[in-house]
Coordinates of C-alpha atoms in Angstrom, one line a residue:
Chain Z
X1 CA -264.1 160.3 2.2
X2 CA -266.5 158.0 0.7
X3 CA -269.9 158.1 2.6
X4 CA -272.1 154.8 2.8
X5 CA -274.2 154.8 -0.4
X6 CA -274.3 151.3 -1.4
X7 CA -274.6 148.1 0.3
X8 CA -272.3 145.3 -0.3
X9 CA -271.6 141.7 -1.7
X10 CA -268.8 141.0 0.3
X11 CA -266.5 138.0 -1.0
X12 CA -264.5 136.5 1.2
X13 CA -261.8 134.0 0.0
X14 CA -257.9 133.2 -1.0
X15 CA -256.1 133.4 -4.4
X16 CA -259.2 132.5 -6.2
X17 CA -261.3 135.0 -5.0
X18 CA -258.8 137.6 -5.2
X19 CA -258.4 136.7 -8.6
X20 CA -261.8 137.3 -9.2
X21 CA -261.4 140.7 -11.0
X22 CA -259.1 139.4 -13.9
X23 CA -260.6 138.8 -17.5
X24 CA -264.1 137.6 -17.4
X25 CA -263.9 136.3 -13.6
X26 CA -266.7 136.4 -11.4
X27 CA -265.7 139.2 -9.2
X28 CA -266.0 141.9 -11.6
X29 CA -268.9 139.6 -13.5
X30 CA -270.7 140.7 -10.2
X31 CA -269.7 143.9 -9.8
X32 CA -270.9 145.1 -13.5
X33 CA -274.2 143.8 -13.2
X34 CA -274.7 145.0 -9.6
X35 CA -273.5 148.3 -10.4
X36 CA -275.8 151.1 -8.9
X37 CA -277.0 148.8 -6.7
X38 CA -274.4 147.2 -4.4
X39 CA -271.0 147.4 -4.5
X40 CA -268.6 144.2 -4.8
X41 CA -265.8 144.1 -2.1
X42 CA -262.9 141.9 -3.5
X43 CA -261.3 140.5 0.0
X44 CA -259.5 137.2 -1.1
X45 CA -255.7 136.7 0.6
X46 CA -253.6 134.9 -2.0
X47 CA -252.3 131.7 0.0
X48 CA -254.4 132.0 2.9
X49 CA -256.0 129.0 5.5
X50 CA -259.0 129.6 6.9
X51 CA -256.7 129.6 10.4
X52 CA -255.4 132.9 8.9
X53 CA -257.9 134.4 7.4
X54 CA -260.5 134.4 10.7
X55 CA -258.2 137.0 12.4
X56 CA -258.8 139.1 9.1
X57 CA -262.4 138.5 8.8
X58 CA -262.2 139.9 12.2
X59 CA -261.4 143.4 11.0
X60 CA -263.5 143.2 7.5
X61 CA -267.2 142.6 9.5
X62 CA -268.0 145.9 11.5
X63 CA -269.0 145.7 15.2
X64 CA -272.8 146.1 16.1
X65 CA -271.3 149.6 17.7
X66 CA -269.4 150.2 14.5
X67 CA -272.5 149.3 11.6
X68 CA -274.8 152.3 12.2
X69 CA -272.0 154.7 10.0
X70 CA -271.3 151.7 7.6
X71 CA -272.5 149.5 4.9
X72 CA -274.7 146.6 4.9
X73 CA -273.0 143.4 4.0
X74 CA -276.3 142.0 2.1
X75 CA -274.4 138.8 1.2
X76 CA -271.3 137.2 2.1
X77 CA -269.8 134.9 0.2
X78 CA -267.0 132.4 2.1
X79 CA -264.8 130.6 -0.4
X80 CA -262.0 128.4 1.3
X81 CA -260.4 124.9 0.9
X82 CA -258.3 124.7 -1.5
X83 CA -255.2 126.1 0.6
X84 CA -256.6 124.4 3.5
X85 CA -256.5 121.1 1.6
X86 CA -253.2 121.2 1.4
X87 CA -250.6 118.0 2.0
X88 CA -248.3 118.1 5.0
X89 CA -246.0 119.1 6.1
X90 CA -247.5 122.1 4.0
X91 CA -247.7 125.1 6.8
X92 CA -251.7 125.6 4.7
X93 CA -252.7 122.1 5.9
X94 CA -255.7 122.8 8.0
X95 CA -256.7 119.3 9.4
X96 CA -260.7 118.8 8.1
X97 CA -262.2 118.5 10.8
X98 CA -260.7 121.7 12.3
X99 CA -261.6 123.8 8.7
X100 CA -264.9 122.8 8.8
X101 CA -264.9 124.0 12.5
X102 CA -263.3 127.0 10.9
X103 CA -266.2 127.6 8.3
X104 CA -268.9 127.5 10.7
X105 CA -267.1 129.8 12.7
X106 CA -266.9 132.6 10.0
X107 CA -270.4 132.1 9.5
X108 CA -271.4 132.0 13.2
X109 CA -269.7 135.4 13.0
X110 CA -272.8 137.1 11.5
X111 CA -275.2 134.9 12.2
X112 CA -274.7 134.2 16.0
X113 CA -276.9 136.7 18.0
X114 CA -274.2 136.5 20.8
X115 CA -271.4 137.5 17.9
X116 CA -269.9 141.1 18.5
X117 CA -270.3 141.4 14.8
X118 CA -274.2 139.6 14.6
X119 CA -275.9 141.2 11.3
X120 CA -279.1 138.7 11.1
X121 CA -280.3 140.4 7.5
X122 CA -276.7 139.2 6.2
X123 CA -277.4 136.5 3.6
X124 CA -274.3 133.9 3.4
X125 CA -273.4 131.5 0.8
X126 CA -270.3 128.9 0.6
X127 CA -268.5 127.9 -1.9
X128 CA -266.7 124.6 -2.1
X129 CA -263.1 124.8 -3.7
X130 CA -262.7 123.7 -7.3
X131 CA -261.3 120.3 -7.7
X132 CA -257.3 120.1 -8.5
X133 CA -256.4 118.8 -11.7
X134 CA -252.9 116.9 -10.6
X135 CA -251.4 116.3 -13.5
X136 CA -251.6 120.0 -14.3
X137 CA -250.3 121.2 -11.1
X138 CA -247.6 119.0 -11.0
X139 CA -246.5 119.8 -14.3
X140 CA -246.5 123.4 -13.3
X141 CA -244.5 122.8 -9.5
X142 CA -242.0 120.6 -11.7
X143 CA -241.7 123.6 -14.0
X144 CA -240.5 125.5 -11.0
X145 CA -236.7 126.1 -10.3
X146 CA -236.2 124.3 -7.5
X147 CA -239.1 121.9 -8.9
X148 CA -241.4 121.8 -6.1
X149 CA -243.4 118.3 -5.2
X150 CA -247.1 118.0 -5.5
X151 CA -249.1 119.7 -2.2
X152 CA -252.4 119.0 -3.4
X153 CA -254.5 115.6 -4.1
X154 CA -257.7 114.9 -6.1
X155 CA -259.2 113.2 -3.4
X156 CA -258.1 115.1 -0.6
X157 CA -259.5 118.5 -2.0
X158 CA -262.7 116.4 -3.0
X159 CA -263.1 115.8 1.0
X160 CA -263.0 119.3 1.7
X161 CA -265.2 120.6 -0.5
X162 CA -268.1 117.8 0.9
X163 CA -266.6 119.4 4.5
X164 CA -267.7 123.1 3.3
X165 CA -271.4 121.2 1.7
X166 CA -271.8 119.7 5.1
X167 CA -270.8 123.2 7.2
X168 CA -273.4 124.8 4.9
X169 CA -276.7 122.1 6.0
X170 CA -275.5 122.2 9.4
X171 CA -275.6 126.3 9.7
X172 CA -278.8 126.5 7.2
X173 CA -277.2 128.6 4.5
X174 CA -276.4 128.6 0.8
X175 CA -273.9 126.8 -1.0
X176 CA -272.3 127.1 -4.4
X177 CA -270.9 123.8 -5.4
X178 CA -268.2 124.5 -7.4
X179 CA -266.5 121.2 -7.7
X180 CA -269.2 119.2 -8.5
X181 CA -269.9 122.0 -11.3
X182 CA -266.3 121.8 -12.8
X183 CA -265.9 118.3 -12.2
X184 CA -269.3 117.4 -14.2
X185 CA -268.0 120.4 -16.5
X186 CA -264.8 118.1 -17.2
X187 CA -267.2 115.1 -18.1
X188 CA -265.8 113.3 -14.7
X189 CA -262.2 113.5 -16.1
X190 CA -259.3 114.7 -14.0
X191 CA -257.2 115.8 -17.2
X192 CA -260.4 117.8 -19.3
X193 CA -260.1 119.6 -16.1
X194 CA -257.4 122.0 -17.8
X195 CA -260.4 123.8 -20.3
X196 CA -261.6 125.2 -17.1
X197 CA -257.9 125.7 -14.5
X198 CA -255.0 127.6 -16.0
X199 CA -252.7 125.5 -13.7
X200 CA -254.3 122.7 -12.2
X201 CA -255.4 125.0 -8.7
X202 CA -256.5 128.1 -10.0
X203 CA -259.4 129.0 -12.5
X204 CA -259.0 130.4 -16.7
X205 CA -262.6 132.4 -17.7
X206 CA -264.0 129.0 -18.3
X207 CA -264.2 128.1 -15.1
X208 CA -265.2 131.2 -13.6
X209 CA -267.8 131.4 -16.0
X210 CA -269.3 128.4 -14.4
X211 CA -268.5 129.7 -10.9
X212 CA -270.5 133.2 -12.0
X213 CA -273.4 131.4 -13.6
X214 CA -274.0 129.0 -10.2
X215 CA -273.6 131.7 -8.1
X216 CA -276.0 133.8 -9.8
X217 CA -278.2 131.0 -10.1
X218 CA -278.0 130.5 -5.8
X219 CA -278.4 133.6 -5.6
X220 CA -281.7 133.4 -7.2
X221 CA -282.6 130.5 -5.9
X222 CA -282.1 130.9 -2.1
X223 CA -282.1 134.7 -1.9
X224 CA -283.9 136.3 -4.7
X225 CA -284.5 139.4 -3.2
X226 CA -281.1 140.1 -3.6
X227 CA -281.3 138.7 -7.6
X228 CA -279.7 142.1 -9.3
X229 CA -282.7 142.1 -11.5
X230 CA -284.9 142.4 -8.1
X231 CA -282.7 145.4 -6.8
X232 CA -283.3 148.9 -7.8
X233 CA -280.9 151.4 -8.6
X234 CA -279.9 153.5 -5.5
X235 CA -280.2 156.6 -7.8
X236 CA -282.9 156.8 -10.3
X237 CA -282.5 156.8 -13.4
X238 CA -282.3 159.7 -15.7
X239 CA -285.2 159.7 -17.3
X240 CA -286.2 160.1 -13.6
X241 CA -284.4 163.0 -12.3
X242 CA -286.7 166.2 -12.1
X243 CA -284.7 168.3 -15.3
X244 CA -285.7 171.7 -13.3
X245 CA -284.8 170.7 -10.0
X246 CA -283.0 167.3 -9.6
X247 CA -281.8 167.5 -6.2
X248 CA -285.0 166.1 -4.6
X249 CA -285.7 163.7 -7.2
X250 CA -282.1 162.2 -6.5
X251 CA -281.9 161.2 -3.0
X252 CA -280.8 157.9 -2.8
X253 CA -283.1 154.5 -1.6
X254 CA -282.4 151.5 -0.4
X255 CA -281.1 149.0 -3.4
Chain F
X1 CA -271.6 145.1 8.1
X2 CA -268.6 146.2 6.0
X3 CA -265.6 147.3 8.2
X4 CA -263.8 150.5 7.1
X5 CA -260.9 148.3 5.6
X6 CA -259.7 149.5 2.5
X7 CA -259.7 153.2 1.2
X8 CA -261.2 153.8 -2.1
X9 CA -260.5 155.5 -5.3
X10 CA -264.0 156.4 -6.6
X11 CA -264.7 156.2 -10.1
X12 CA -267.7 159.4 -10.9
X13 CA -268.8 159.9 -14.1
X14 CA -272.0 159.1 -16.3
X15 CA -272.5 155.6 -18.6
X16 CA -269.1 155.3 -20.1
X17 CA -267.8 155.1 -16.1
X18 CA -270.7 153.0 -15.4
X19 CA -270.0 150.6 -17.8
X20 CA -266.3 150.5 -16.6
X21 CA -266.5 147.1 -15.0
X22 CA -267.7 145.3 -18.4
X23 CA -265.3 143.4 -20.3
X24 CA -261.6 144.6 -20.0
X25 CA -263.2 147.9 -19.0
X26 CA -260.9 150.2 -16.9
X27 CA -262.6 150.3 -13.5
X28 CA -262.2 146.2 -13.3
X29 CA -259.3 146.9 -14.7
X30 CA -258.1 149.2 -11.9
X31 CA -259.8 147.3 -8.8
X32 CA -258.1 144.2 -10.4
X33 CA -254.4 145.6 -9.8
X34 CA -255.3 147.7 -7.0
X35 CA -256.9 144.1 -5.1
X36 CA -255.4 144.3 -1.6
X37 CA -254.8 147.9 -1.6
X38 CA -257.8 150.1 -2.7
X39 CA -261.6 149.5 -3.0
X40 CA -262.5 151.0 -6.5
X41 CA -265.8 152.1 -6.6
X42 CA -268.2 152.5 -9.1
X43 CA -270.5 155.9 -9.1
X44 CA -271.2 155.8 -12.7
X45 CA -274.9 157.0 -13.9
X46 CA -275.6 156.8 -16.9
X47 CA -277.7 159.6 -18.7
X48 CA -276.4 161.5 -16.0
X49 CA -275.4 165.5 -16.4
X50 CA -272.9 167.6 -14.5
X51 CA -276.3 169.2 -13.1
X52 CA -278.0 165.6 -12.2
X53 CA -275.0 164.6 -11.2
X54 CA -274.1 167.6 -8.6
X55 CA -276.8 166.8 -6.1
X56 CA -275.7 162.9 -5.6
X57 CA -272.5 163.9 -5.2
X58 CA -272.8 165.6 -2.4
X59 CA -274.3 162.1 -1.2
X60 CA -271.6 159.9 -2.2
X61 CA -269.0 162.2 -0.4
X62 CA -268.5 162.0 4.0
X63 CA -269.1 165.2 5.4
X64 CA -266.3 165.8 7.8
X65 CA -268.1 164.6 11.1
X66 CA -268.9 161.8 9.2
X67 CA -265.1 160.7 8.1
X68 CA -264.0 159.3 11.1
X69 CA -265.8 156.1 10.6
X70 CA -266.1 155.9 6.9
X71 CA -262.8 155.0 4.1
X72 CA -260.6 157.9 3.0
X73 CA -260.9 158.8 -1.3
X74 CA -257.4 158.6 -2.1
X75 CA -258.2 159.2 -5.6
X76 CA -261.3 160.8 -7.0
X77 CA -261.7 160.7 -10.5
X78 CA -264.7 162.8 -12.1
X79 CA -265.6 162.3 -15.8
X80 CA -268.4 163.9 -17.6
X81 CA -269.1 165.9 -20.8
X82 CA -270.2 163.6 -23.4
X83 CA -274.0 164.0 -22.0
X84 CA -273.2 168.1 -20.9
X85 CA -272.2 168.3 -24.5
X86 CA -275.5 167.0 -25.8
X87 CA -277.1 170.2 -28.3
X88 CA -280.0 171.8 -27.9
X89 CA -283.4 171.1 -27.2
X90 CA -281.8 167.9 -25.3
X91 CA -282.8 168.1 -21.8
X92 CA -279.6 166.8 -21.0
X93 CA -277.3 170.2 -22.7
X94 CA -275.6 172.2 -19.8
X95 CA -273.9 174.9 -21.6
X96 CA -270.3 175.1 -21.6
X97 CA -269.4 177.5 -19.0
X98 CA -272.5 176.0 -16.8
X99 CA -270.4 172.4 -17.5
X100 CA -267.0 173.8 -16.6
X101 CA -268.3 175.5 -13.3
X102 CA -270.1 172.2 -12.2
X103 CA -266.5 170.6 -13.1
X104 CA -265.1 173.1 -10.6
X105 CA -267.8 173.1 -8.3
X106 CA -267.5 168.9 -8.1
X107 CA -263.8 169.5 -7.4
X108 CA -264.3 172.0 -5.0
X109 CA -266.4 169.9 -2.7
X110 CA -263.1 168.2 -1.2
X111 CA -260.7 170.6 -2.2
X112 CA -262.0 173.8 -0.6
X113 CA -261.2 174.2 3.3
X114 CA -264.9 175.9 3.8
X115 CA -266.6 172.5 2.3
X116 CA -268.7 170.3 4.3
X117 CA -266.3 167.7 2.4
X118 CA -263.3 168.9 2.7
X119 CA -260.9 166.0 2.7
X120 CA -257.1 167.0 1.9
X121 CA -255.3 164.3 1.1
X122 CA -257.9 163.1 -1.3
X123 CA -255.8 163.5 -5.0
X124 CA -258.2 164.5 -8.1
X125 CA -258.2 163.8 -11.7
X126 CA -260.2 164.6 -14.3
X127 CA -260.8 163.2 -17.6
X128 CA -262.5 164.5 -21.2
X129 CA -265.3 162.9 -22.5
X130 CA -264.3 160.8 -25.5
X131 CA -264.9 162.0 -29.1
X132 CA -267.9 161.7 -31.1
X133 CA -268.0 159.7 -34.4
X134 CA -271.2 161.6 -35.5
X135 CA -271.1 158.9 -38.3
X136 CA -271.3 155.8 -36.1
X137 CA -273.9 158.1 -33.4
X138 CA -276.3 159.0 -36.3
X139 CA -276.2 155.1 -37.5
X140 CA -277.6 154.4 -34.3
X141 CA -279.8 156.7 -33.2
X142 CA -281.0 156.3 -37.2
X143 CA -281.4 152.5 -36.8
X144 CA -283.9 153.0 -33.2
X145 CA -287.5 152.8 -33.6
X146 CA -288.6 155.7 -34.1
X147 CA -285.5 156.7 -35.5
X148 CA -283.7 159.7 -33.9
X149 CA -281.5 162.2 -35.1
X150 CA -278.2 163.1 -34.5
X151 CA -278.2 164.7 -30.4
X152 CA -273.8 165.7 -30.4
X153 CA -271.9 166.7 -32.7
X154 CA -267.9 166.7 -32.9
X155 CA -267.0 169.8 -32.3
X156 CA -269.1 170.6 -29.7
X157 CA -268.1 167.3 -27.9
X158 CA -264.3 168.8 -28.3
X159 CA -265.0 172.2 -27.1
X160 CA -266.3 170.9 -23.8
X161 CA -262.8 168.2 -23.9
X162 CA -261.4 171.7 -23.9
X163 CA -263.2 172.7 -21.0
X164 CA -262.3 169.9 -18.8
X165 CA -258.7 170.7 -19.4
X166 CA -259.1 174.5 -18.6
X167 CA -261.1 173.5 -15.6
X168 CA -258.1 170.8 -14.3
X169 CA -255.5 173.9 -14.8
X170 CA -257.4 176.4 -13.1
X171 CA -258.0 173.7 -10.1
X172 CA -254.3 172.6 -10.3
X173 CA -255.3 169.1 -10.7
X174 CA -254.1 166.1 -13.1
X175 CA -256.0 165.2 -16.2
X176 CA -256.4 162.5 -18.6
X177 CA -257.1 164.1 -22.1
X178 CA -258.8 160.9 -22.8
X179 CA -260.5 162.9 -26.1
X180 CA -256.8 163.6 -27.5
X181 CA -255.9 160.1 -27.1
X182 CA -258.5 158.4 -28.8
X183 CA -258.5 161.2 -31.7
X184 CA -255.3 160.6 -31.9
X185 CA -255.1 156.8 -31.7
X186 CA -257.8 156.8 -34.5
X187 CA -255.3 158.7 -37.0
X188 CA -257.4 161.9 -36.7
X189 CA -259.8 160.5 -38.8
X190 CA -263.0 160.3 -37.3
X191 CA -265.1 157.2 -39.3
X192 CA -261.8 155.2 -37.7
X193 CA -262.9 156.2 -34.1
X194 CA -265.2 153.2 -35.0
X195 CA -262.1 151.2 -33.8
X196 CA -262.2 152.4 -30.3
X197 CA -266.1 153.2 -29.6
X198 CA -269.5 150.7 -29.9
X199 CA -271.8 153.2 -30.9
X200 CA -269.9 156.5 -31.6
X201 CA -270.7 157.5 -28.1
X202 CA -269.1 154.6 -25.7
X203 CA -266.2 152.7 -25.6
X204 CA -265.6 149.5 -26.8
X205 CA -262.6 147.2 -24.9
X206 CA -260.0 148.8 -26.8
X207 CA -261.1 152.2 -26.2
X208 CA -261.3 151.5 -22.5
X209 CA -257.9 149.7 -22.6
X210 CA -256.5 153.4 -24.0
X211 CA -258.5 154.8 -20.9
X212 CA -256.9 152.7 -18.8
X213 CA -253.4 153.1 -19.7
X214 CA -253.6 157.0 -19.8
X215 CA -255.1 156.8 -16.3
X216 CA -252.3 154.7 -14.7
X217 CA -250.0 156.8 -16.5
X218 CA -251.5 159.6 -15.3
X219 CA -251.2 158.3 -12.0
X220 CA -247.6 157.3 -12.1
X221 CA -246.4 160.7 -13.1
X222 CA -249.2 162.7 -10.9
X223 CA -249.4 161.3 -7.7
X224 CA -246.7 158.5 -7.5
X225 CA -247.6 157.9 -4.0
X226 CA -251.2 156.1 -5.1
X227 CA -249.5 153.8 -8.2
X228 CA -250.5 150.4 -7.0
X229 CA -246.9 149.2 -7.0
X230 CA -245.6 151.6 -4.4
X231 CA -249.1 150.8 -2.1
X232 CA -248.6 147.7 0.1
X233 CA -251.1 145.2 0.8
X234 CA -253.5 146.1 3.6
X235 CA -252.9 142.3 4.8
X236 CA -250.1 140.8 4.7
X237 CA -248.5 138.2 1.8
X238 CA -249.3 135.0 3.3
X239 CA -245.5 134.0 3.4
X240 CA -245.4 137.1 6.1
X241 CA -248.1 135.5 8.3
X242 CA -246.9 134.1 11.4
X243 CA -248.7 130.5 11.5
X244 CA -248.3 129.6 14.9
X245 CA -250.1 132.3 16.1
X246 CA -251.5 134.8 13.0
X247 CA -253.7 137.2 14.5
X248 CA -251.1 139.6 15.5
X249 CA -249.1 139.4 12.1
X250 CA -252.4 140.2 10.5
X251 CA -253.1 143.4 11.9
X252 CA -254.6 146.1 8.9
X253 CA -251.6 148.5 7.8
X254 CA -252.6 151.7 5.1
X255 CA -251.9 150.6 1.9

């Protein structure tokens, strides 16, 4: 059994989180510069709605009972929209109004002291969805056998991702804009979007280049205490172990 | 707080483990196609001896009272040598049959019935330290200011390889001869180990990417039962989620 040694960066998500440990993405980005520090939990759900993934979340945060035996979630990141955003009659269509309800409630989660899962020194930052590049992604649904019709618009996705910027000012918390990043990225056209999306909804390296780089930048920003540069290593390092009698000298500390 | 979600395959070793989550390194490797199924943790330290490394150990592992709350080790994999194997006077030498016995002892620690981490059904493999190309190593340390000499030496590096694999019979345990395969790989011609390594002493991406592929081989043919294809996603695919009413189809399964 693995005992509780490091505290975690959880990042919560769909496919584009879950993706995050492919070449060069941002999940294992994190994880390598965090390492000996806090460990990086990949929990994105491929295809998920925020609808389904709060019944998850439910089971990822510990209880107040439960957190005494388990790691500290020192940030959580919340990265939703771009299933949400999708057209009806798509089963993912989340109405707006009901995913921003949706975000605020993960948050509330952990931040609301009447929560069973409250963890007030849990830092939280949103993400907003990347924007969708339609002329790739309906090249790749048409490439599909049956050819599938487009799900996902420019503009609708655009809305959502101002939904998850106004969730974040309404609940005081951190957000990572990462459409406004690619979308300046992409010089403000829809098409140059493709340098940075390998299929017009999900990210290539490029893009989660820029997704690590303005996390790690929000990160230092609005919680720089938690800046992997201002952690310490939970054990020392070598040229810190007592040679003649290391077992004292390796006790593990807080990050 | 993290829930206990996912169980883990924990990733112990010194720098060349620590640094497994670089790029197209085998830990992000590993926690990319294990996403979903197994957390894959990194409790790399670098500098670290079998010695050093003995007393954290017994940190990073639940004591039995403690399992009930905390994620099972499916797979622990344990990877020293190439800082046991450094010569004499280097603070960090452990002599060979210190090394092997600290291998065992390591092993031991969940395998033995009369440990305080005990933990059955956690599998273990064990892999050699890589070769040394004494001619890339004494570039280096050659090149640092001061300059330094030459701290391994081939052989010795091979003889405690040797040991690893005498320790993983007598334990009855799988492992990776990750020494052979890079020797090999590199014609048996030690300047071309340069192919494979960054400095002589760790691995470059296509060194790691021979790491890799020996480990999941190792694991196919080992312990079937922990492949990643033949785990199933601790949530479900999203096409299995029930949208009217998702919380019950969402329930957390073992992988």
């Amino acid at each position: 059994m693995a005992a509780n040694v490091q505290d975690v960066i959880m990042l919560f998500g769909d496919s584009i989180t879950q993706a995050g440990w492919a070449e060069d993405a941002f999940g294992a980005r994190l994880a390598n510069v965090y390492s000996r520090k806090l460990d990086v939990l990949n929990r994105g759900l491929s295809g998920y709605t925020t609808d389904w993934a709060i019944p998850v979340l439910e089971q990822c945060l510990a209880t107040q009972q439960a957190q005494q035996h388990l790691p500290k979630v020192r940030l959580f990141v919340v990265w939703f929209g771009a299933n949400d955003a999708c057209i009806k009659p798509s089963p993912q269509h989340v109405p707006l109004p009901k995913f921003i309800e949706n975000i605020k409630y993960m948050a509330n989660l952990v931040q609301s002291a009447e929560s069973a899962y409250y963890s007030p020194s849990t830092k939280i930052i949103l993400i907003t969805p990347p924007p969708i590049n339609t002329h790739q992604r309906a090249a790749d649904l048409a490439s599909r056998d049956p050819p599938l019709a487009l799900d996902r618009l420019f503009e609708t996705t655009r809305q959502y991702a101002e939904g998850v910027k106004e969730a974040a000012a309404a609940l005081k918390v951190a957000v990572v804009d990462v459409w406004t990043a690619l979308w300046n990225a992409a010089g403000e056209n829809e098409e140059a979007l493709s340098r940075y999306m390998s299929d017009g909804l999900h990210l290539n390296p490029a893009g989660y280049t820029i997704v690590y780089e303005a996390l790690i930048k929000a990160i230092a920003v609005e919680y720089p205490e938690l800046h992997y540069e201002n952690l310490q290593h939970v054990f020392p390092l070598w040229s810190d172990v007592d040679w003649t009698n290391p077992g004292p000298s390796v006790q593990k500390r807080e990050a």
